[in-house]
Structures are given as C-alpha cells and as structure tokens.
mmCIF file of C-alpha atoms and ligand atoms in Angstrom:
data_model
loop_
_atom_site.group_PDB
_atom_site.id
_atom_site.type_symbol
_atom_site.label_atom_id
_atom_site.label_comp_id
_atom_site.label_asym_id
_atom_site.label_seq_id
_atom_site.Cartn_x
_atom_site.Cartn_y
_atom_site.Cartn_z
ATOM 1 C CA MET A 150 154.872 71.173 132.365
ATOM 2 C CA THR A 151 155.176 70.817 136.180
ATOM 3 C CA HIS A 152 152.143 69.732 138.220
ATOM 4 C CA ALA A 153 151.876 73.164 139.851
ATOM 5 C CA LEU A 154 151.867 74.868 136.432
ATOM 6 C CA ARG A 155 149.129 72.476 135.157
ATOM 7 C CA VAL A 156 146.972 73.342 138.187
ATOM 8 C CA LEU A 157 147.548 77.072 137.587
ATOM 9 C CA VAL A 158 146.561 76.794 133.885
ATOM 10 C CA PHE A 159 143.405 74.797 134.806
ATOM 11 C CA LEU A 160 142.349 77.415 137.390
ATOM 12 C CA LEU A 161 142.902 80.285 134.936
ATOM 13 C CA LEU A 162 140.798 78.541 132.258
ATOM 14 C CA THR A 163 137.995 77.805 134.724
ATOM 15 C CA LEU A 164 137.920 81.424 135.855
ATOM 16 C CA ALA A 165 137.922 82.614 132.235
ATOM 17 C CA LEU A 166 134.884 80.556 131.188
ATOM 18 C CA PRO A 167 132.104 82.819 132.629
ATOM 19 C CA VAL A 168 133.880 85.911 131.279
ATOM 20 C CA THR A 169 134.222 84.547 127.769
ATOM 21 C CA GLY A 170 130.785 83.012 127.868
ATOM 22 C CA PHE A 171 132.435 79.960 126.318
ATOM 23 C CA GLY A 172 130.418 76.862 127.156
ATOM 24 C CA ALA A 173 127.584 78.934 128.610
ATOM 25 C CA ASP A 174 124.175 78.182 127.058
ATOM 26 C CA LYS A 175 124.338 80.662 124.194
ATOM 27 C CA LYS A 176 120.903 82.204 123.577
ATOM 28 C CA PRO A 177 119.640 82.396 119.972
ATOM 29 C CA VAL A 178 119.969 85.782 118.290
ATOM 30 C CA VAL A 179 116.647 87.272 117.128
ATOM 31 C CA ALA A 180 116.439 90.443 115.049
ATOM 32 C CA VAL A 181 113.469 92.645 116.005
ATOM 33 C CA LEU A 182 112.529 95.107 113.243
ATOM 34 C CA ALA A 183 110.002 97.728 114.398
ATOM 35 C CA THR A 184 107.751 99.591 111.963
ATOM 36 C CA GLY A 185 105.236 101.418 114.237
ATOM 37 C CA GLY A 186 101.545 100.646 114.667
ATOM 38 C CA THR A 187 99.349 100.377 117.721
ATOM 39 C CA ILE A 188 101.870 98.145 119.491
ATOM 40 C CA ALA A 189 103.967 101.339 119.617
ATOM 41 C CA GLY A 190 100.936 103.514 120.261
ATOM 42 C CA GLY A 191 100.056 105.704 123.227
ATOM 43 C CA ALA A 192 97.188 107.652 124.798
ATOM 44 C CA GLU A 193 96.765 110.000 127.786
ATOM 45 C CA SER A 194 94.479 107.542 129.576
ATOM 46 C CA ASP A 195 95.180 103.873 130.323
ATOM 47 C CA THR A 196 91.581 103.071 129.426
ATOM 48 C CA ALA A 197 91.847 104.548 125.922
ATOM 49 C CA THR A 198 91.920 101.504 123.634
ATOM 50 C CA ILE A 199 90.591 103.551 120.719
ATOM 51 C CA GLY A 200 91.508 107.100 119.720
ATOM 52 C CA TYR A 201 95.194 106.746 120.700
ATOM 53 C CA LYS A 202 98.165 107.812 118.577
ATOM 54 C CA ALA A 203 99.890 104.914 116.798
ATOM 55 C CA ALA A 204 103.631 104.749 116.172
ATOM 56 C CA VAL A 205 104.906 106.953 119.008
ATOM 57 C CA PHE A 206 107.193 104.624 121.000
ATOM 58 C CA GLY A 207 110.520 103.286 119.723
ATOM 59 C CA VAL A 208 111.594 99.644 119.628
ATOM 60 C CA ASP A 209 113.675 99.973 122.814
ATOM 61 C CA LYS A 210 110.533 100.945 124.769
ATOM 62 C CA LEU A 211 108.631 97.963 123.332
ATOM 63 C CA LEU A 212 111.452 95.623 124.400
ATOM 64 C CA ALA A 213 111.730 97.251 127.850
ATOM 65 C CA ALA A 214 108.106 96.258 128.493
ATOM 66 C CA VAL A 215 109.111 92.572 128.176
ATOM 67 C CA PRO A 216 112.057 91.978 130.553
ATOM 68 C CA SER A 217 111.597 88.192 130.208
ATOM 69 C CA LEU A 218 112.953 88.413 126.658
ATOM 70 C CA GLY A 219 116.423 88.483 128.220
ATOM 71 C CA ARG A 220 116.180 84.773 129.011
ATOM 72 C CA VAL A 221 114.794 83.844 125.593
ATOM 73 C CA ALA A 222 117.119 85.447 123.051
ATOM 74 C CA ASP A 223 119.819 87.979 122.372
ATOM 75 C CA ILE A 224 117.874 90.743 120.650
ATOM 76 C CA ARG A 225 119.211 92.893 117.806
ATOM 77 C CA ALA A 226 116.706 95.749 117.599
ATOM 78 C CA GLU A 227 116.177 98.178 114.727
ATOM 79 C CA GLN A 228 113.569 100.875 114.009
ATOM 80 C CA VAL A 229 112.966 100.400 110.281
ATOM 81 C CA PHE A 230 109.892 102.697 110.060
ATOM 82 C CA GLN A 231 107.650 104.514 112.548
ATOM 83 C CA LEU A 232 104.211 104.635 110.982
ATOM 84 C CA ALA A 233 100.603 103.556 111.364
ATOM 85 C CA SER A 234 100.246 100.674 108.950
ATOM 86 C CA GLU A 235 97.387 102.261 107.006
ATOM 87 C CA ASN A 236 100.256 104.353 105.612
ATOM 88 C CA MET A 237 102.330 101.348 104.545
ATOM 89 C CA THR A 238 102.929 101.119 100.783
ATOM 90 C CA PRO A 239 104.509 98.535 98.437
ATOM 91 C CA ALA A 240 107.639 100.714 98.566
ATOM 92 C CA HIS A 241 107.798 100.047 102.313
ATOM 93 C CA TRP A 242 107.277 96.297 101.676
ATOM 94 C CA LEU A 243 110.350 96.285 99.421
ATOM 95 C CA VAL A 244 112.540 98.103 101.958
ATOM 96 C CA LEU A 245 111.393 95.814 104.772
ATOM 97 C CA GLY A 246 111.731 92.637 102.678
ATOM 98 C CA LYS A 247 115.299 93.496 101.714
ATOM 99 C CA ARG A 248 116.135 94.282 105.357
ATOM 100 C CA VAL A 249 114.673 90.947 106.498
ATOM 101 C CA ASN A 250 116.657 89.019 103.883
ATOM 102 C CA GLN A 251 119.828 90.866 104.850
ATOM 103 C CA ALA A 252 119.289 90.089 108.566
ATOM 104 C CA LEU A 253 118.635 86.402 107.818
ATOM 105 C CA LYS A 254 121.886 86.075 105.875
ATOM 106 C CA ASP A 255 123.771 86.495 109.175
ATOM 107 C CA PRO A 256 124.534 82.927 110.311
ATOM 108 C CA ASP A 257 124.190 84.024 113.965
ATOM 109 C CA VAL A 258 120.584 85.167 113.468
ATOM 110 C CA ALA A 259 118.043 82.436 114.317
ATOM 111 C CA GLY A 260 114.965 84.357 113.185
ATOM 112 C CA VAL A 261 113.318 87.729 112.676
ATOM 113 C CA VAL A 262 110.396 89.435 114.422
ATOM 114 C CA ILE A 263 108.622 92.404 112.856
ATOM 115 C CA THR A 264 106.361 94.657 114.941
ATOM 116 C CA HIS A 265 103.725 96.249 112.723
ATOM 117 C CA GLY A 266 100.357 97.970 112.707
ATOM 118 C CA THR A 267 97.483 95.522 112.403
ATOM 119 C CA ASP A 268 95.515 97.329 109.667
ATOM 120 C CA THR A 269 97.728 96.131 106.800
ATOM 121 C CA LEU A 270 99.787 93.538 108.695
ATOM 122 C CA GLU A 271 98.283 90.704 106.616
ATOM 123 C CA GLU A 272 99.453 92.306 103.347
ATOM 124 C CA THR A 273 103.023 92.808 104.552
ATOM 125 C CA ALA A 274 103.050 89.265 105.952
ATOM 126 C CA TYR A 275 101.956 87.714 102.644
ATOM 127 C CA PHE A 276 104.463 89.831 100.697
ATOM 128 C CA LEU A 277 107.236 88.509 102.969
ATOM 129 C CA ASN A 278 105.860 84.955 102.647
ATOM 130 C CA LEU A 279 106.487 85.280 98.900
ATOM 131 C CA THR A 280 109.870 87.042 99.050
ATOM 132 C CA VAL A 281 111.894 85.898 102.119
ATOM 133 C CA ARG A 282 114.875 83.873 100.817
ATOM 134 C CA SER A 283 115.432 81.753 103.935
ATOM 135 C CA ASP A 284 113.770 78.924 105.860
ATOM 136 C CA LYS A 285 114.476 80.672 109.174
ATOM 137 C CA PRO A 286 111.358 81.822 111.081
ATOM 138 C CA VAL A 287 109.971 85.281 110.280
ATOM 139 C CA VAL A 288 107.199 86.340 112.678
ATOM 140 C CA ILE A 289 105.111 89.486 112.258
ATOM 141 C CA THR A 290 103.101 90.743 115.230
ATOM 142 C CA GLY A 291 101.292 93.804 116.514
ATOM 143 C CA SER A 292 98.610 94.663 119.010
ATOM 144 C CA MET A 293 95.033 95.863 119.209
ATOM 145 C CA ARG A 294 95.569 97.960 122.361
ATOM 146 C CA PRO A 295 98.165 100.741 122.615
ATOM 147 C CA ALA A 296 101.221 100.286 124.845
ATOM 148 C CA THR A 297 99.694 102.656 127.446
ATOM 149 C CA ALA A 298 96.469 100.668 127.907
ATOM 150 C CA ILE A 299 95.411 98.439 130.796
ATOM 151 C CA SER A 300 96.061 94.819 129.656
ATOM 152 C CA ALA A 301 97.921 95.966 126.559
ATOM 153 C CA ASP A 302 98.361 92.916 124.310
ATOM 154 C CA GLY A 303 101.596 94.138 122.720
ATOM 155 C CA PRO A 304 104.055 92.815 125.316
ATOM 156 C CA ILE A 305 102.718 89.236 125.349
ATOM 157 C CA ASN A 306 102.475 89.234 121.542
ATOM 158 C CA LEU A 307 106.094 90.424 121.323
ATOM 159 C CA PHE A 308 107.231 87.812 123.869
ATOM 160 C CA ASN A 309 105.475 85.018 121.956
ATOM 161 C CA ALA A 310 106.791 86.281 118.629
ATOM 162 C CA VAL A 311 110.402 86.250 119.830
ATOM 163 C CA CYS A 312 109.950 82.782 121.365
ATOM 164 C CA LEU A 313 108.556 81.519 118.046
ATOM 165 C CA ALA A 314 111.324 83.162 116.003
ATOM 166 C CA ALA A 315 113.903 81.520 118.308
ATOM 167 C CA SER A 316 112.300 78.047 118.006
ATOM 168 C CA PRO A 317 114.077 75.507 115.762
ATOM 169 C CA GLU A 318 110.693 73.802 115.152
ATOM 170 C CA ALA A 319 109.450 77.003 113.471
ATOM 171 C CA ARG A 320 111.928 76.664 110.585
ATOM 172 C CA GLY A 321 110.679 75.948 107.078
ATOM 173 C CA LYS A 322 107.020 76.751 107.775
ATOM 174 C CA GLY A 323 106.789 80.113 106.018
ATOM 175 C CA VAL A 324 106.120 83.564 107.458
ATOM 176 C CA PHE A 325 103.941 83.620 110.578
ATOM 177 C CA ILE A 326 101.424 86.079 111.966
ATOM 178 C CA LEU A 327 101.515 85.791 115.773
ATOM 179 C CA MET A 328 98.659 87.398 117.696
ATOM 180 C CA ASN A 329 96.653 86.464 120.778
ATOM 181 C CA ASP A 330 98.731 83.332 121.620
ATOM 182 C CA THR A 331 97.935 81.994 118.131
ATOM 183 C CA ILE A 332 100.282 81.057 115.281
ATOM 184 C CA PHE A 333 98.815 81.867 111.864
ATOM 185 C CA ALA A 334 100.110 81.326 108.328
ATOM 186 C CA ALA A 335 100.737 84.620 106.526
ATOM 187 C CA ARG A 336 98.774 83.454 103.465
ATOM 188 C CA ASP A 337 95.559 82.394 105.234
ATOM 189 C CA THR A 338 95.056 85.117 107.802
ATOM 190 C CA THR A 339 93.107 88.356 107.900
ATOM 191 C CA LYS A 340 91.994 91.034 110.374
ATOM 192 C CA THR A 341 88.287 90.367 111.024
ATOM 193 C CA ASN A 342 87.342 92.889 113.731
ATOM 194 C CA THR A 343 87.944 96.613 114.198
ATOM 195 C CA PHE A 344 88.943 96.566 117.890
ATOM 196 C CA ARG A 345 88.988 93.113 119.546
ATOM 197 C CA THR A 346 92.277 91.407 120.534
ATOM 198 C CA ASP A 347 91.137 88.181 118.827
ATOM 199 C CA THR A 348 90.671 90.024 115.538
ATOM 200 C CA PHE A 349 93.013 87.870 113.432
ATOM 201 C CA ALA A 350 91.558 84.678 111.993
ATOM 202 C CA ALA A 351 92.088 82.231 109.111
ATOM 203 C CA PRO A 352 88.471 81.613 108.024
ATOM 204 C CA ASP A 353 89.207 78.874 105.472
ATOM 205 C CA THR A 354 92.028 76.963 107.161
ATOM 206 C CA GLY A 355 92.247 77.890 110.845
ATOM 207 C CA PRO A 356 95.517 78.667 112.641
ATOM 208 C CA LEU A 357 98.766 76.705 112.332
ATOM 209 C CA GLY A 358 99.075 76.300 116.099
ATOM 210 C CA VAL A 359 99.365 78.062 119.449
ATOM 211 C CA MET A 360 102.020 79.373 121.820
ATOM 212 C CA GLN A 361 102.097 78.025 125.369
ATOM 213 C CA LEU A 362 104.732 78.978 127.967
ATOM 214 C CA GLY A 363 106.980 80.271 125.226
ATOM 215 C CA ARG A 364 106.831 77.080 123.133
ATOM 216 C CA PRO A 365 105.039 76.598 119.786
ATOM 217 C CA LEU A 366 102.507 73.767 119.483
ATOM 218 C CA PHE A 367 101.890 73.210 115.765
ATOM 219 C CA HIS A 368 98.625 71.558 114.671
ATOM 220 C CA ARG A 369 99.300 71.636 110.902
ATOM 221 C CA LEU A 370 101.623 72.865 108.161
ATOM 222 C CA PRO A 371 101.051 75.354 105.312
ATOM 223 C CA VAL A 372 100.454 73.602 101.976
ATOM 224 C CA ARG A 373 101.113 76.396 99.454
ATOM 225 C CA ALA A 374 104.649 77.297 98.292
ATOM 226 C CA HIS A 375 106.380 79.993 100.338
ATOM 227 C CA THR A 376 109.746 81.687 101.047
ATOM 228 C CA VAL A 377 112.593 79.666 99.486
ATOM 229 C CA SER A 378 110.140 77.810 97.186
ATOM 230 C CA THR A 379 108.871 80.934 95.412
ATOM 231 C CA GLU A 380 110.137 82.439 92.153
ATOM 232 C CA PHE A 381 110.111 86.065 93.292
ATOM 233 C CA ASP A 382 113.405 87.833 93.956
ATOM 234 C CA ILE A 383 113.131 91.406 95.242
ATOM 235 C CA ALA A 384 116.892 92.002 95.575
ATOM 236 C CA THR A 385 117.000 94.101 92.393
ATOM 237 C CA LEU A 386 113.436 95.476 92.507
ATOM 238 C CA THR A 387 113.038 99.209 93.226
ATOM 239 C CA SER A 388 109.255 99.338 92.794
ATOM 240 C CA LEU A 389 106.228 97.110 92.221
ATOM 241 C CA PRO A 390 103.694 97.425 89.360
ATOM 242 C CA GLN A 391 100.544 99.379 90.297
ATOM 243 C CA VAL A 392 97.614 97.074 91.101
ATOM 244 C CA GLU A 393 94.200 98.436 92.130
ATOM 245 C CA ILE A 394 91.316 96.736 93.970
ATOM 246 C CA LEU A 395 87.660 97.358 93.061
ATOM 247 C CA TYR A 396 84.695 96.339 95.202
ATOM 248 C CA GLY A 397 81.580 94.687 93.827
ATOM 249 C CA TYR A 398 78.051 95.589 95.058
ATOM 250 C CA ALA A 399 74.518 95.927 93.718
ATOM 251 C CA GLY A 400 74.563 98.645 91.091
ATOM 252 C CA SER A 401 78.356 99.052 90.947
ATOM 253 C CA HIS A 402 79.283 101.388 88.070
ATOM 254 C CA PRO A 403 81.497 100.271 85.147
ATOM 255 C CA ALA A 404 83.347 103.587 85.448
ATOM 256 C CA GLN A 405 85.123 102.045 88.456
ATOM 257 C CA VAL A 406 87.358 100.324 85.891
ATOM 258 C CA THR A 407 88.153 103.602 84.138
ATOM 259 C CA GLY A 408 89.220 105.042 87.462
ATOM 260 C CA ALA A 409 91.509 102.106 88.154
ATOM 261 C CA LEU A 410 93.100 102.399 84.708
ATOM 262 C CA ALA A 411 93.686 106.139 85.324
ATOM 263 C CA THR A 412 96.148 105.190 88.096
ATOM 264 C CA GLY A 413 98.328 103.451 85.542
ATOM 265 C CA ALA A 414 97.376 100.087 87.000
ATOM 266 C CA ARG A 415 98.830 97.051 85.236
ATOM 267 C CA GLY A 416 96.529 94.804 87.254
ATOM 268 C CA ILE A 417 93.032 95.058 88.731
ATOM 269 C CA VAL A 418 91.648 92.786 91.460
ATOM 270 C CA ASN A 419 87.877 92.793 91.817
ATOM 271 C CA ALA A 420 86.435 91.863 95.238
ATOM 272 C CA GLY A 421 83.262 90.594 93.615
ATOM 273 C CA THR A 422 79.984 89.391 95.073
ATOM 274 C CA GLY A 423 79.695 85.683 95.870
ATOM 275 C CA ASN A 424 81.978 83.488 93.797
ATOM 276 C CA GLY A 425 83.679 86.539 92.252
ATOM 277 C CA SER A 426 80.638 87.422 90.123
ATOM 278 C CA LEU A 427 80.657 90.480 87.830
ATOM 279 C CA PRO A 428 77.494 92.418 86.845
ATOM 280 C CA ASP A 429 76.931 92.391 83.086
ATOM 281 C CA ALA A 430 77.411 96.163 82.952
ATOM 282 C CA SER A 431 80.906 95.859 84.447
ATOM 283 C CA LYS A 432 81.919 92.621 82.773
ATOM 284 C CA GLN A 433 82.519 94.409 79.463
ATOM 285 C CA ALA A 434 84.533 97.137 81.170
ATOM 286 C CA PHE A 435 86.795 94.521 82.779
ATOM 287 C CA ALA A 436 87.021 92.662 79.464
ATOM 288 C CA GLY A 437 88.085 95.922 77.800
ATOM 289 C CA ALA A 438 90.825 96.436 80.369
ATOM 290 C CA SER A 439 91.963 92.842 79.883
ATOM 291 C CA ALA A 440 92.050 93.327 76.099
ATOM 292 C CA LYS A 441 94.352 96.319 76.676
ATOM 293 C CA GLY A 442 96.822 94.041 78.532
ATOM 294 C CA VAL A 443 95.737 94.833 82.093
ATOM 295 C CA VAL A 444 95.573 91.593 84.123
ATOM 296 C CA VAL A 445 92.164 91.195 85.794
ATOM 297 C CA VAL A 446 91.866 88.905 88.835
ATOM 298 C CA ARG A 447 88.490 87.826 90.175
ATOM 299 C CA ALA A 448 88.406 87.614 93.981
ATOM 300 C CA SER A 449 85.454 87.671 96.368
ATOM 301 C CA ARG A 450 84.163 90.146 98.966
ATOM 302 C CA THR A 451 82.836 87.229 101.079
ATOM 303 C CA GLY A 452 86.082 86.776 103.042
ATOM 304 C CA SER A 453 86.261 82.980 102.659
ATOM 305 C CA GLY A 454 85.737 80.195 100.136
ATOM 306 C CA VAL A 455 87.227 79.681 96.682
ATOM 307 C CA VAL A 456 86.673 81.781 93.541
ATOM 308 C CA THR A 457 86.468 79.048 90.918
ATOM 309 C CA ARG A 458 88.032 79.527 87.479
ATOM 310 C CA ASN A 459 85.313 79.634 84.794
ATOM 311 C CA GLY A 460 82.707 79.272 87.563
ATOM 312 C CA GLU A 461 80.526 82.406 87.484
ATOM 313 C CA VAL A 462 82.462 83.985 84.575
ATOM 314 C CA ASP A 463 84.110 82.562 81.430
ATOM 315 C CA ASP A 464 87.675 83.417 82.479
ATOM 316 C CA ASP A 465 89.123 81.579 79.486
ATOM 317 C CA ALA A 466 87.165 83.733 77.034
ATOM 318 C CA LEU A 467 87.782 87.042 78.873
ATOM 319 C CA GLY A 468 91.416 86.428 79.815
ATOM 320 C CA PHE A 469 90.719 86.738 83.551
ATOM 321 C CA VAL A 470 92.523 85.043 86.452
ATOM 322 C CA ALA A 471 90.650 83.399 89.364
ATOM 323 C CA ALA A 472 92.043 84.233 92.840
ATOM 324 C CA GLY A 473 91.185 80.873 94.448
ATOM 325 C CA ASN A 474 90.773 81.454 98.187
ATOM 326 C CA LEU A 475 93.020 84.516 98.394
ATOM 327 C CA THR A 476 91.260 87.624 99.667
ATOM 328 C CA ALA A 477 91.359 90.643 97.358
ATOM 329 C CA GLN A 478 94.083 92.342 99.400
ATOM 330 C CA LYS A 479 96.258 89.197 99.276
ATOM 331 C CA ALA A 480 95.517 88.673 95.561
ATOM 332 C CA ARG A 481 96.792 92.217 94.952
ATOM 333 C CA VAL A 482 100.126 91.370 96.620
ATOM 334 C CA LEU A 483 100.577 88.232 94.512
ATOM 335 C CA LEU A 484 99.499 89.950 91.291
ATOM 336 C CA ALA A 485 101.948 92.817 91.856
ATOM 337 C CA LEU A 486 104.824 90.343 92.316
ATOM 338 C CA ALA A 487 103.605 88.201 89.400
ATOM 339 C CA LEU A 488 103.717 91.255 87.111
ATOM 340 C CA THR A 489 107.401 91.713 87.941
ATOM 341 C CA VAL A 490 107.923 88.329 86.224
ATOM 342 C CA THR A 491 105.253 88.056 83.498
ATOM 343 C CA ALA A 492 101.952 89.408 82.108
ATOM 344 C CA ASP A 493 101.039 85.981 80.687
ATOM 345 C CA ARG A 494 97.620 85.104 82.146
ATOM 346 C CA ALA A 495 98.173 81.330 82.074
ATOM 347 C CA ARG A 496 101.431 81.694 84.026
ATOM 348 C CA ILE A 497 99.786 84.068 86.486
ATOM 349 C CA GLN A 498 96.867 81.676 86.996
ATOM 350 C CA LYS A 499 99.408 78.948 87.801
ATOM 351 C CA MET A 500 100.971 81.279 90.383
ATOM 352 C CA PHE A 501 97.545 81.767 91.999
ATOM 353 C CA ASP A 502 97.169 77.994 92.092
ATOM 354 C CA THR A 503 100.651 77.586 93.610
ATOM 355 C CA TYR A 504 101.257 80.325 96.207
HETATM 356 N N1 DAS B 90 96.808 102.170 113.787
HETATM 357 C C1 DAS B 90 96.528 100.942 113.059
HETATM 358 C C2 DAS B 90 97.779 100.448 112.382
HETATM 359 O O1 DAS B 90 98.852 101.008 112.574
HETATM 360 C C3 DAS B 90 95.966 99.891 113.928
HETATM 361 C C4 DAS B 90 96.930 99.005 114.659
HETATM 362 O O2 DAS B 90 98.132 99.051 114.571
HETATM 363 O O3 DAS B 90 96.423 98.148 115.333
HETATM 364 O O4 DAS B 90 97.659 99.474 111.639
#
C-alpha cells in the first residue's frame, strides 16, 4: 500500500470514529419501567402536594424533566402500567417481575429502574428482591410530591435511581428502594409518613447508604438472601396464592379469621400487638385455620423489632410461623411466594429465617 493510500485510509478511519461511536465512552444502558404513582401525578396548582391525580404523565414526560440523565446512561423507557399503587395487585407484581427479568437478560442492560407509587412500593420491592434472577442493580423509586408541584421530588429521585442502576458498585446487593438521596434495602424499608418526602425508613437496620453527586456511598450490605440466592422462580407462575392480613387490637373479634378464610386464603398473616401476641379468643380461631392447612404467620403491628418463635405463643404446638422482623405486608409477600413451593410449616419458617 503506497504512503499516500495509507494516509487516506487513516484519515477516513479517524473521521469515521465519532460517527460510529467506536471508542467513544459508551454510556451504560438503563431500562426505566414506569408504573404510575405520584411521581407521574399532576394537579392544577403547583402548591397542591395532596389531592392531586396520580398516574397521569407517561414515562417520556418523567424523563424529560431530568435532562441530565443524558450524560449518565442510555435510557430504554417503557410504560408497563399507569396506576396509583394502592391498585397494585400480586398479578401486577408477576407481570413486572417477568418484565424486569427479561430486561436484565439483555447483556447490554446495566440495570433497571422502576418508577412506582409509594403506597405499596415496599411490597413490590420485596417481591422483586425475592424473584429477580440477576445480580444487576434493580432500583425502585417514586415521589411524595406530584410532578406539577414546587420542589417536586420525583426528578431528583429518578436521577439518583438511574445513577445507582448504572453503578457497577451497586451489583450483587439486592433490590434497592431509592428515595430522598437515600439507598434502602428492599427487605428492610417501609413508608412511615403519609405526606413527607423523608417518609421511607428502615427502622430496624437503617439505610444501606446515600447518593451524592450521582455516586452511591454504601455504609453496609444486606445480610438476608436475595435475588439470585433465592429459591423462587416466577417464570412459569401465572398467579400467587391468596394471603390475607389481619390486624390485632384490644377486643379484636375471632370472626376476623372466618372472613379471611372466606377469601380462599391459603395463608393468613396477623399484625399482632407487641411481639405478635394473639388474644385467647382469637388464638383458637387461628389454630383452627392452621389445623385446616392454612399457614398462619405471626407478625407485629409495632413496625420494628423481632417476632420471636415460641415467644408469646407456642408456635410449635399451634403450627404457626414467626415472621421475625418482617412487617406484616412484607411477610405476606414472602408467604405467598413460599406457598408456591410448599405448605410445610418447618420449611416456611426456614424461609422466614433466610430471606
Ligand atoms: N398515589 C399513591 C400511590 O400511587 C401515593 C404515591 O404514589 O406517592 O402509591
């Protein structure tokens, strides 16, 4: 090849580089799956932070409110649902979980972000923590103020969530809840306030870390099994067993249990007083349900602490399962998945001690 031809080939290659993007710093690909909620909510007035309509704006509008995302990741956006999360159901969890697993199978995808209403965000997050079949980051976020509000928290939560999902250091740490600059573990975290932007908290364990300038700073790691270490496979599931939650209080009526059984429930979680205590009048009703093969799990209404097996109640004698430090709403998620595998109480108790 003559010298002149070599020079010509070099110039053509150099000119082609920017066009092909070859050699440019390729940005990570992050899938953003939108489901509705307040983060997609709107109101007539920019001061209306309550009394707005949730789930009105599409995912493209949410992304348009965060132009800086363009320098963080290549976004693949999808509107999976458009609903206020009080209307989420286990059927929605299954659809979303399968969609997340499908997105994560793509070798180009670095992580997934889900935008979601905050009311039941913690339940969806824990379900995904038990069913995502990948160690890539999955980050679920939302907002407490609608997109139309002054100082809406949705855009910064979405920015932080995408940054976290794109971060290599976020791999292998389970499903995250990202709100208010804070990184939470899906298992430990719950909504604690009806309207404040700092509503999410992990009363027993605290957060996993924080986001600063688009980078995660982790303080600790989750200790319970999650994602690729769980035994639950939803790929072939089309529904989840019915599990009901009952609430304990002074004078609660044993007929609560009858009502729960009337739904066809295969499991009942009781958010009991204190350490998952049951009033004598109800204890027999729960024991009757257990004797019929319904799995009874004792949780607590306190919101933190551990419900101890055989502590306040003889679980061994009554065939009950102790929820440990899972809240009632999280215990319901685990029990529903457990019942897709077994009804054996000893195996289910081991699952509550593991996940
Ligand atoms: N509208 C409720 C929901 O969709 C609240 C919210 O998103 O913050 O969960």
